[in-house]
Structure formats: C-alpha cells, structure tokens
Coordinates of C-alpha atoms and ligand atoms in Angstrom, one line a residue:
M1 CA 0.1 0.1 0.0
D2 CA 1.3 3.5 -0.8
W3 CA 0.3 5.2 1.9
I4 CA 3.0 8.4 1.4
N5 CA 0.5 9.9 -1.2
T6 CA -2.4 9.3 0.3
P7 CA -4.6 12.6 0.4
S8 CA -4.7 15.0 3.5
P9 CA -7.9 15.1 5.2
Y10 CA -9.6 18.8 5.1
Q11 CA -10.1 19.9 8.2
D12 CA -13.8 20.7 8.1
E13 CA -14.3 16.7 6.8
A14 CA -16.1 13.9 8.4
L15 CA -13.7 11.3 10.0
E16 CA -16.2 8.7 8.0
S17 CA -15.8 10.6 4.8
Y18 CA -11.9 10.6 5.1
L19 CA -11.6 6.6 5.9
L20 CA -13.8 6.3 3.0
R21 CA -11.6 8.2 0.5
L22 CA -8.6 6.6 2.0
S23 CA -9.9 3.4 1.2
H24 CA -10.7 4.4 -2.2
H25 CA -7.7 5.7 -2.9
L26 CA -5.9 2.6 -1.6
G27 CA -7.7 0.7 -3.8
F28 CA -10.1 -1.1 -1.8
P29 CA -13.5 -1.7 -3.4
E30 CA -15.6 -1.9 0.2
Y31 CA -14.4 -0.3 3.2
A32 CA -14.5 -3.6 5.0
D33 CA -11.9 -4.9 3.0
F34 CA -10.0 -1.9 3.7
A35 CA -10.9 -1.8 7.8
E36 CA -9.9 -5.7 8.1
E37 CA -6.6 -5.2 6.3
L38 CA -5.9 -1.9 8.8
W39 CA -6.7 -4.1 11.6
A40 CA -4.2 -7.0 10.6
L41 CA -1.5 -4.3 10.3
L42 CA -2.3 -2.7 13.4
V43 CA -2.4 -6.3 15.7
E44 CA 0.9 -6.7 13.6
N45 CA 2.8 -3.7 14.4
T46 CA 1.0 -2.7 18.3
P47 CA 1.9 -5.1 20.9
D48 CA -1.1 -3.7 23.1
A49 CA -3.6 -4.0 20.2
Y50 CA -6.6 -6.6 20.7
G51 CA -10.2 -6.4 20.3
S52 CA -12.6 -6.2 17.4
Y53 CA -12.0 -3.6 15.2
P54 CA -15.3 -1.9 13.6
L55 CA -15.2 -2.8 9.8
S56 CA -18.7 -1.1 8.8
L57 CA -18.3 2.7 8.2
H58 CA -20.9 3.5 10.2
Q59 CA -19.0 2.2 13.1
A60 CA -16.0 3.8 12.9
N61 CA -16.1 6.8 14.6
I62 CA -14.9 6.7 18.3
Y63 CA -18.0 7.8 19.7
H64 CA -19.6 5.0 18.7
A65 CA -17.2 2.3 21.0
K66 CA -19.7 1.4 24.0
V67 CA -16.5 0.0 26.1
A68 CA -13.0 1.1 25.2
S69 CA -12.2 3.2 22.3
K70 CA -8.9 2.4 22.8
L71 CA -8.4 0.4 19.2
R72 CA -10.3 2.7 17.4
A73 CA -7.8 5.8 18.4
Q74 CA -4.8 3.0 17.4
G75 CA -6.4 2.6 14.1
L76 CA -6.1 6.4 13.7
F77 CA -3.0 7.1 14.9
F78 CA -1.4 4.2 13.0
V79 CA -3.1 5.8 9.7
G80 CA -1.4 9.2 11.0
R81 CA 2.4 7.2 11.1
Q82 CA 1.7 5.5 7.9
R83 CA 1.1 8.7 6.1
G84 CA 4.2 10.1 7.5
V85 CA 2.3 13.0 9.2
E86 CA 1.5 14.2 12.8
E87 CA 0.1 11.0 14.6
S88 CA -2.9 13.0 16.0
E89 CA -4.1 14.0 12.9
L90 CA -7.2 12.2 12.5
L91 CA -8.0 12.5 16.2
K92 CA -9.1 15.8 15.2
L93 CA -11.5 14.9 13.1
A94 CA -13.0 12.3 15.3
L95 CA -16.1 12.7 17.5
M96 CA -15.7 11.5 20.7
H97 CA -17.5 10.8 24.0
S98 CA -17.4 14.0 25.9
K99 CA -18.0 14.6 29.5
T100 CA -19.8 17.8 29.4
K101 CA -23.5 17.6 29.9
F102 CA -25.9 19.9 28.4
S103 CA -29.0 20.6 30.7
P104 CA -31.0 19.0 31.8
N105 CA -29.5 16.0 30.8
Y106 CA -28.4 15.7 27.1
K107 CA -24.9 13.6 26.3
A108 CA -22.4 15.5 24.3
V109 CA -19.8 14.8 21.3
F110 CA -16.7 16.4 21.7
R111 CA -14.9 17.3 18.3
D112 CA -11.3 19.1 18.2
G113 CA -12.2 21.2 21.2
I114 CA -15.9 21.9 20.6
D115 CA -18.7 19.9 22.4
Y116 CA -21.9 19.0 20.6
P117 CA -25.2 18.0 22.1
F118 CA -25.3 14.2 21.1
T119 CA -29.0 14.2 20.3
L120 CA -28.2 17.2 17.2
L121 CA -26.3 14.6 15.6
R122 CA -28.4 13.4 12.4
K123 CA -28.2 9.4 12.9
D124 CA -29.5 7.7 9.7
H125 CA -28.6 10.2 6.8
T126 CA -26.0 12.9 5.7
P127 CA -27.4 15.2 3.5
V128 CA -25.0 17.2 1.0
C129 CA -24.7 20.2 -1.0
P130 CA -24.3 19.4 -4.7
E131 CA -22.2 22.4 -5.6
C132 CA -19.6 21.7 -2.1
V133 CA -19.3 18.2 -3.2
A134 CA -18.7 19.3 -7.0
E135 CA -15.9 21.6 -6.0
S136 CA -14.6 19.2 -3.8
P137 CA -15.7 15.9 -2.8
Y138 CA -15.7 15.2 0.7
I139 CA -18.6 15.3 3.5
R140 CA -18.3 18.3 5.4
Q141 CA -18.6 17.3 9.1
H142 CA -21.2 20.1 9.7
W143 CA -23.8 18.4 7.8
H144 CA -23.8 15.7 10.4
F145 CA -25.6 18.1 12.5
L146 CA -29.4 18.5 12.5
P147 CA -29.5 22.4 12.8
H148 CA -27.4 22.7 9.4
Q149 CA -29.7 22.2 6.7
V150 CA -28.7 24.7 4.2
C151 CA -25.1 25.9 2.5
H152 CA -23.8 28.7 3.8
L153 CA -21.8 29.1 1.1
H154 CA -23.8 28.3 -1.8
Q155 CA -27.0 29.5 0.1
T156 CA -28.9 26.4 -1.2
R157 CA -30.9 23.6 0.7
L158 CA -28.6 20.8 1.4
L159 CA -29.9 18.0 -0.5
S160 CA -31.4 15.1 1.8
H161 CA -32.7 13.0 -0.9
C162 CA -31.8 11.1 -4.2
P163 CA -33.6 13.3 -7.2
A164 CA -33.8 10.1 -9.0
C165 CA -34.8 7.4 -6.5
H166 CA -36.0 9.7 -3.4
A167 CA -33.9 7.5 -1.3
L168 CA -32.3 9.0 1.9
L169 CA -29.1 10.2 1.1
D170 CA -26.5 8.3 3.5
Y171 CA -22.9 8.1 1.9
Q172 CA -21.9 5.8 4.9
S173 CA -24.1 3.3 3.5
S174 CA -23.5 3.6 -0.2
E175 CA -19.7 4.3 0.2
S176 CA -20.2 6.7 -2.0
I177 CA -19.5 10.6 -2.2
C178 CA -20.6 12.0 -5.0
Y179 CA -23.5 9.1 -6.1
C180 CA -26.5 7.7 -5.1
E181 CA -26.6 4.2 -4.9
C182 CA -29.0 4.2 -7.9
G183 CA -26.1 5.8 -9.7
F184 CA -27.5 8.8 -9.9
D185 CA -24.5 11.8 -9.8
L186 CA -25.2 14.2 -6.7
T187 CA -23.0 17.0 -8.5
T188 CA -25.6 17.4 -11.1
A189 CA -28.6 17.5 -8.9
K190 CA -30.7 21.2 -9.3
T191 CA -30.7 22.8 -5.8
T192 CA -33.1 25.0 -4.0
K193 CA -32.4 28.5 -2.9
A194 CA -32.0 28.5 0.7
E195 CA -33.9 31.1 3.5
Q196 CA -31.6 33.7 4.4
D197 CA -32.4 33.2 8.1
L198 CA -31.3 29.6 7.9
V199 CA -28.0 30.7 5.8
T200 CA -27.2 32.9 8.9
L201 CA -28.0 30.6 11.3
S202 CA -25.6 28.3 9.7
Q203 CA -23.2 30.9 9.6
W204 CA -23.7 31.7 13.4
L205 CA -23.3 27.7 14.3
L206 CA -20.0 27.8 12.6
G207 CA -18.7 30.4 14.5
E208 CA -18.9 33.2 12.4
N209 CA -19.2 36.7 14.5
L210 CA -22.4 38.5 12.4
A211 CA -23.7 42.3 12.0
E212 CA -26.7 40.8 13.9
E213 CA -29.0 41.3 16.7
G214 CA -29.8 39.9 20.0
M215 CA -28.4 36.5 20.6
L216 CA -26.8 36.1 17.4
A217 CA -24.8 39.5 18.1
L218 CA -23.1 37.7 21.2
P219 CA -19.3 36.8 21.2
L220 CA -20.3 33.2 22.0
D221 CA -17.9 30.0 21.5
I222 CA -19.4 27.3 18.9
S223 CA -20.3 24.8 22.2
A224 CA -22.5 27.9 24.0
R225 CA -23.9 28.7 20.5
Y226 CA -25.4 24.7 20.3
G227 CA -26.1 25.0 24.1
L228 CA -28.7 28.1 22.9
L229 CA -29.9 26.0 20.2
L230 CA -30.5 22.9 22.1
W231 CA -32.4 25.1 25.0
Y232 CA -34.5 26.3 22.5
T233 CA -35.2 23.0 20.9
H234 CA -36.1 21.3 24.3
R235 CA -38.0 24.0 25.4
L236 CA -39.9 25.2 22.4
G237 CA -39.8 22.6 20.2
D238 CA -38.5 18.8 19.2
E239 CA -35.0 18.3 18.3
E240 CA -35.8 16.2 15.1
N241 CA -38.1 18.5 13.9
V242 CA -37.1 22.2 15.0
D243 CA -38.4 25.2 13.0
L244 CA -35.2 27.1 12.9
A245 CA -36.6 29.9 10.7
E246 CA -38.6 30.7 14.3
C247 CA -35.7 30.1 16.6
F248 CA -33.9 32.8 14.6
T249 CA -36.3 35.3 15.2
Y250 CA -36.9 34.1 18.8
F251 CA -32.8 34.5 19.1
K252 CA -32.6 38.0 17.3
A253 CA -35.4 39.4 19.1
W254 CA -33.7 38.3 22.6
P255 CA -33.9 38.7 25.7
E256 CA -37.5 40.2 25.0
P257 CA -39.3 36.7 24.0
L258 CA -38.3 34.8 27.0
Y259 CA -39.4 37.5 29.4
T260 CA -42.7 38.0 27.5
E261 CA -43.3 33.9 28.5
L262 CA -42.3 34.7 31.8
D263 CA -44.4 37.7 32.6
Q264 CA -47.1 35.6 31.2
A265 CA -46.5 32.8 33.4
L266 CA -46.3 35.1 35.9
K267 CA -49.6 36.5 35.2
K268 CA -51.5 33.1 35.2
A269 CA -50.1 31.9 38.4
E270 CA -51.3 35.1 39.8
A271 CA -54.9 34.4 38.2
V272 CA -55.0 31.0 39.4
R273 CA -53.3 30.6 42.6
V274 CA -54.2 29.2 45.9
Q275 CA -51.4 29.0 47.9
P276 CA -49.7 32.6 49.2
W277 CA -46.5 33.5 47.1
Y278 CA -44.5 32.4 50.3
E279 CA -45.1 28.8 49.7
K280 CA -45.1 28.5 45.9
P281 CA -42.2 27.0 44.3
L282 CA -41.0 29.0 41.6
S283 CA -40.8 25.6 39.0
S284 CA -44.6 25.9 39.6
V285 CA -44.9 29.0 38.0
F286 CA -41.8 28.9 35.3
D287 CA -41.3 25.1 35.3
N288 CA -37.9 23.7 34.5
L289 CA -36.6 27.8 33.9
V290 CA -33.6 27.5 35.8
K291 CA -32.9 23.8 35.9
D292 CA -32.8 23.9 31.6
A293 CA -30.4 26.7 32.0
R294 CA -27.7 25.5 34.5
N295 CA -25.1 24.0 31.8
L296 CA -25.2 25.0 28.4
P297 CA -22.9 24.1 28.3
S298 CA -21.3 26.3 30.5
R299 CA -22.5 27.6 33.9
N300 CA -20.4 30.8 33.5
I301 CA -22.7 33.2 32.7
S302 CA -20.8 35.5 30.4
R303 CA -20.8 31.8 28.3
N304 CA -24.4 31.2 28.9
P305 CA -26.6 34.4 28.0
I306 CA -30.0 32.1 29.0
L307 CA -29.0 32.1 32.4
K308 CA -28.0 35.7 32.5
A309 CA -31.2 36.9 31.0
I310 CA -33.0 34.6 33.9
D311 CA -30.8 35.7 36.2
A312 CA -31.6 39.5 35.2
Y313 CA -35.2 39.1 35.0
L314 CA -35.5 37.5 38.5
S315 CA -33.3 40.3 39.9
T316 CA -35.9 42.8 38.8
L317 CA -38.6 41.1 40.0
V318 CA -37.3 41.0 43.7
N319 CA -36.4 44.5 43.5
E320 CA -39.6 45.8 42.0
H321 CA -41.2 44.3 45.1
A322 CA -38.0 45.2 47.7
G323 CA -39.4 46.2 51.0
Q324 CA -42.6 45.5 50.5
H325 CA -44.6 43.5 53.3
A326 CA -47.7 42.5 51.8
D327 CA -47.1 38.5 50.2
N328 CA -45.7 39.1 46.9
P329 CA -43.8 36.9 44.1
S330 CA -40.4 37.7 45.7
N331 CA -41.3 35.3 48.2
M332 CA -41.5 32.1 46.1
L333 CA -39.5 29.2 46.7
V334 CA -36.5 27.7 45.0
S335 CA -34.3 24.5 46.0
T336 CA -30.9 24.3 46.6
F337 CA -30.1 23.1 42.7
E338 CA -31.9 26.3 41.8
A339 CA -30.0 28.7 44.1
S340 CA -26.5 27.4 43.6
T341 CA -27.7 27.7 39.8
L342 CA -28.7 31.3 40.3
L343 CA -25.6 32.0 42.6
G344 CA -23.2 30.2 40.5
C345 CA -22.0 28.3 43.2
T346 CA -21.9 24.4 44.0
T347 CA -25.1 22.7 46.0
D348 CA -22.2 22.3 48.9
E349 CA -21.9 26.0 49.1
V350 CA -25.1 26.4 49.3
N351 CA -25.8 23.9 52.1
R352 CA -22.5 25.8 53.9
L353 CA -24.4 29.4 53.3
N354 CA -27.3 27.7 55.0
D355 CA -24.9 25.9 58.1
H356 CA -23.3 29.5 58.7
G357 CA -26.7 31.7 58.4
Y358 CA -25.9 33.7 55.6
L359 CA -29.3 32.3 53.7
Q360 CA -32.0 31.1 55.5
T361 CA -34.5 28.4 54.6
A362 CA -38.2 29.3 54.5
F363 CA -39.3 27.3 57.1
R364 CA -38.0 25.8 60.1
L365 CA -36.4 22.5 59.6
K366 CA -36.5 19.1 62.0
L367 CA -33.2 18.9 63.8
H368 CA -30.3 17.0 61.8
E369 CA -33.2 17.1 59.0
K370 CA -31.5 16.6 55.9
I371 CA -31.9 19.6 52.8
E372 CA -32.7 17.2 49.8
S373 CA -31.4 19.6 46.8
Y374 CA -34.8 19.3 44.6
K375 CA -36.7 20.6 47.9
P376 CA -38.3 24.4 47.4
I377 CA -36.9 25.5 50.7
Y378 CA -34.9 29.2 50.5
H379 CA -37.0 32.7 49.4
L380 CA -36.0 34.0 46.3
R381 CA -35.4 37.4 47.3
D382 CA -32.7 35.8 49.8
V383 CA -31.2 33.9 46.9
M384 CA -31.3 37.0 44.5
T385 CA -30.0 39.4 47.7
L386 CA -26.7 37.1 48.2
R387 CA -26.0 37.2 45.0
L388 CA -25.5 40.7 45.2
T389 CA -22.9 40.3 47.7
H390 CA -21.0 37.6 45.9
M391 CA -17.1 37.3 45.2
Q392 CA -16.3 35.9 41.6
S393 CA -13.4 33.3 41.2
S394 CA -11.1 33.7 39.1
T395 CA -10.4 30.4 37.6
D396 CA -13.2 28.5 36.8
G397 CA -16.0 31.9 36.6
L398 CA -18.4 30.2 39.3
N399 CA -18.3 32.2 42.5
V400 CA -17.3 31.4 45.9
F401 CA -19.1 32.7 49.0
L402 CA -17.6 31.0 51.8
P403 CA -14.5 28.5 51.2
E404 CA -14.7 25.1 52.6
W405 CA -12.0 25.5 55.8
Ligands
LIG501 ZN1 -22.4 24.2 -0.9
LIG502 ZN1 -31.0 7.8 -6.0

C-alpha cells in the first residue's frame, strides 16, 4: 500500500468521509476490506492492540465505542504514522464521548475543542450540498448536525433525498460521496435557494461573528451556540423537527421573547393560585426554567446568555418588590439546586451558606433534617439578595461565597 501519497483530510471533513476516501485511494472496493487490512496491520505492529475492529463505516467513529475506544484511536494513530504526518492528525476529525453535559441531561460529543449535543447529530442520513461536493468531493462535518439544513457558502438547501430514486442520502451506506446508490450523480442535482435566515443561522453555528441583533450578536464559542439551540428546541420544539426560522426570530429578538413568556406565566400564576406566594415553588410558575439553563454547556454567565437573562429577570422581580411587606412573587421558593444555579456555586456551598446563617430556609427544619437538593426551601428574594454580595472566583467563573475550611 502506498501510504505516502494518500490524500490529506480537510479540516472540516467528517472522519468517516476521510476514511472512505482513503480506502478508495488505496484501491479497496469496499470499506470493510480496508478496515480488515488496517486491523491486521495494527495488530501486527502494535503490541497492545487487541479486540474487534469496526468493519462498517457506520461504526468507525470513536464515539460509537461502547466500552473502550482505544482500538479505534490506535487505528487512527496508525494511519497517521503510515502517512508520515503527525500521529494525531485524524483524532482531530473524530467525534468522541465528552464528559460535558448540556442541561437538563443531554450527552455531548467532542471534536477538536468543541462540544456538540449528541441529540443534534443526524443518526441515519447525511445531506449534501451538490455544489460543495462538485467543488471538493468530501463530506463536511457540519452536514452531520441537524441544525445545518442549508449550505452557507452556496446559499442553497442541503439535499437530503436523491432526486432520482428519492432515497435518503447516506454516504456511509452507499460508500460513495458523489453518487446515490441508484447511480445518480449528486453533483448534477438541481438545488433550491435557501432562506436567508437559515443561512445566517448556519454561519452563526459555524462560529462566524455576525452583524446581527440579540443573541446572534454575542461573541460566544461554538459549544455555547449549540447549547442555546438545544435549549430552544428542548423548551419550544423537538430536536428532530425544530423550526429553525422561528428559532432565528426568537434569538434575534432576545431577551424579549423570554421575558414575555415569563411575564405571562407569572400573570397566569397570580390568577389561578390558591397558595400564598411564600409557599409557592418557583418551578410551579416557571417550570424547569432554572434547571434547563444550568449548563449550556457552561454555567459561567458570560458564556451562558440564557442564565444571564433569567438572572436579570429574577433580579428585577425581586427589586420591584423590595421593602414590600405584603406577600408577593419575590417570596417564591427555590430549591438548593436552583439556588446554586442562580448563585453560580455548588450545592454544597449553598448548604454551607445555610449552615453559617448567610442563607436562611423559608421554614424551620427538623433537627438534623437533611436538605434534599430538589426541595423548594429558600425564598427567591434571599437568594437574589445574596447574589449581590458574591465574590467571583478567578479560575472557573463560578462564585465563591464561603471557603470550605
Ligand atoms: Zn455548498
Ligand atoms: Zn438515488
């Protein structure tokens, strides 16, 4: 095998796309034959390589490994060494399991410094831009993500079905980048003009800084931008069928649409409530508002504009009722978990603030009663007032109120 003259991967190329191109270049009619050969060479040359190597392109990426991903990674390193380039060349293209979580409980995959919500990864097909493929026949990584429905370069809709046989396009099954399984040449497919909003949204998700308004104007890293989109789809839509045009309008007007929703929820609660405010959990009015914004994927307010807007809204709510003796919404109850999110600290620290008398529970606890973190127990106004007196830690952006010792 002539490894030295093999093509290089593109920086925005999907790993599966590159492995497919490599196997074709090396003369293998099917990817499985290449994978088998690679595995044989790997075992022969690497003393600690053992296990079964994935023979299907669908399983080639590192995040598919259920137990240990070492053999897959060793395979990628091996390719780098054979090509005479940096060993980790292909690891930068791989999608790996990430320890990051997106709220409320979404797994993440990691690629070259960026965390993506796993749920926004297309599982059974990959659309293509016929014009991009005609210019350079390889699959762009971002086509694997659900929020990319258009090509931001050619301003056209991505093609998800073959115009000839109408099958969903999946280059990992057809093992071809330019042709559908029926033989149709995808580079000749007619394209449809994309909606400008979706083009802008794609550019934004690729990290471009845009002359836009609202959320789209904020200088956020790509993981945070995906976090915002996930938050939107979790709250107002579903991941598979999100209306991106509506999402674009919502983000552009940010934070007004959220404030309007919260005002309405508060009004509704006022109209129907039977409990006094001082017994009413915040979550019974605003649902999982605070919980869903906790990690997107960062808890640092400068990287999490949703949390920042919620914080601003609740601060205003508390300020508007400052000094008021009559029962009012600033008396609503928040849990330790919600308090820790709003204070930007850990739940242990909220417990310490309570132990040391900085934050009092809304009602008396039984002697030695353990506070469950989900139990609504603090008045919102007490938490927000404490927030004003916080100290910022220099390392992780989280706040430190009381040291552990
Ligand atoms: Zn294109
Ligand atoms: Zn076809």
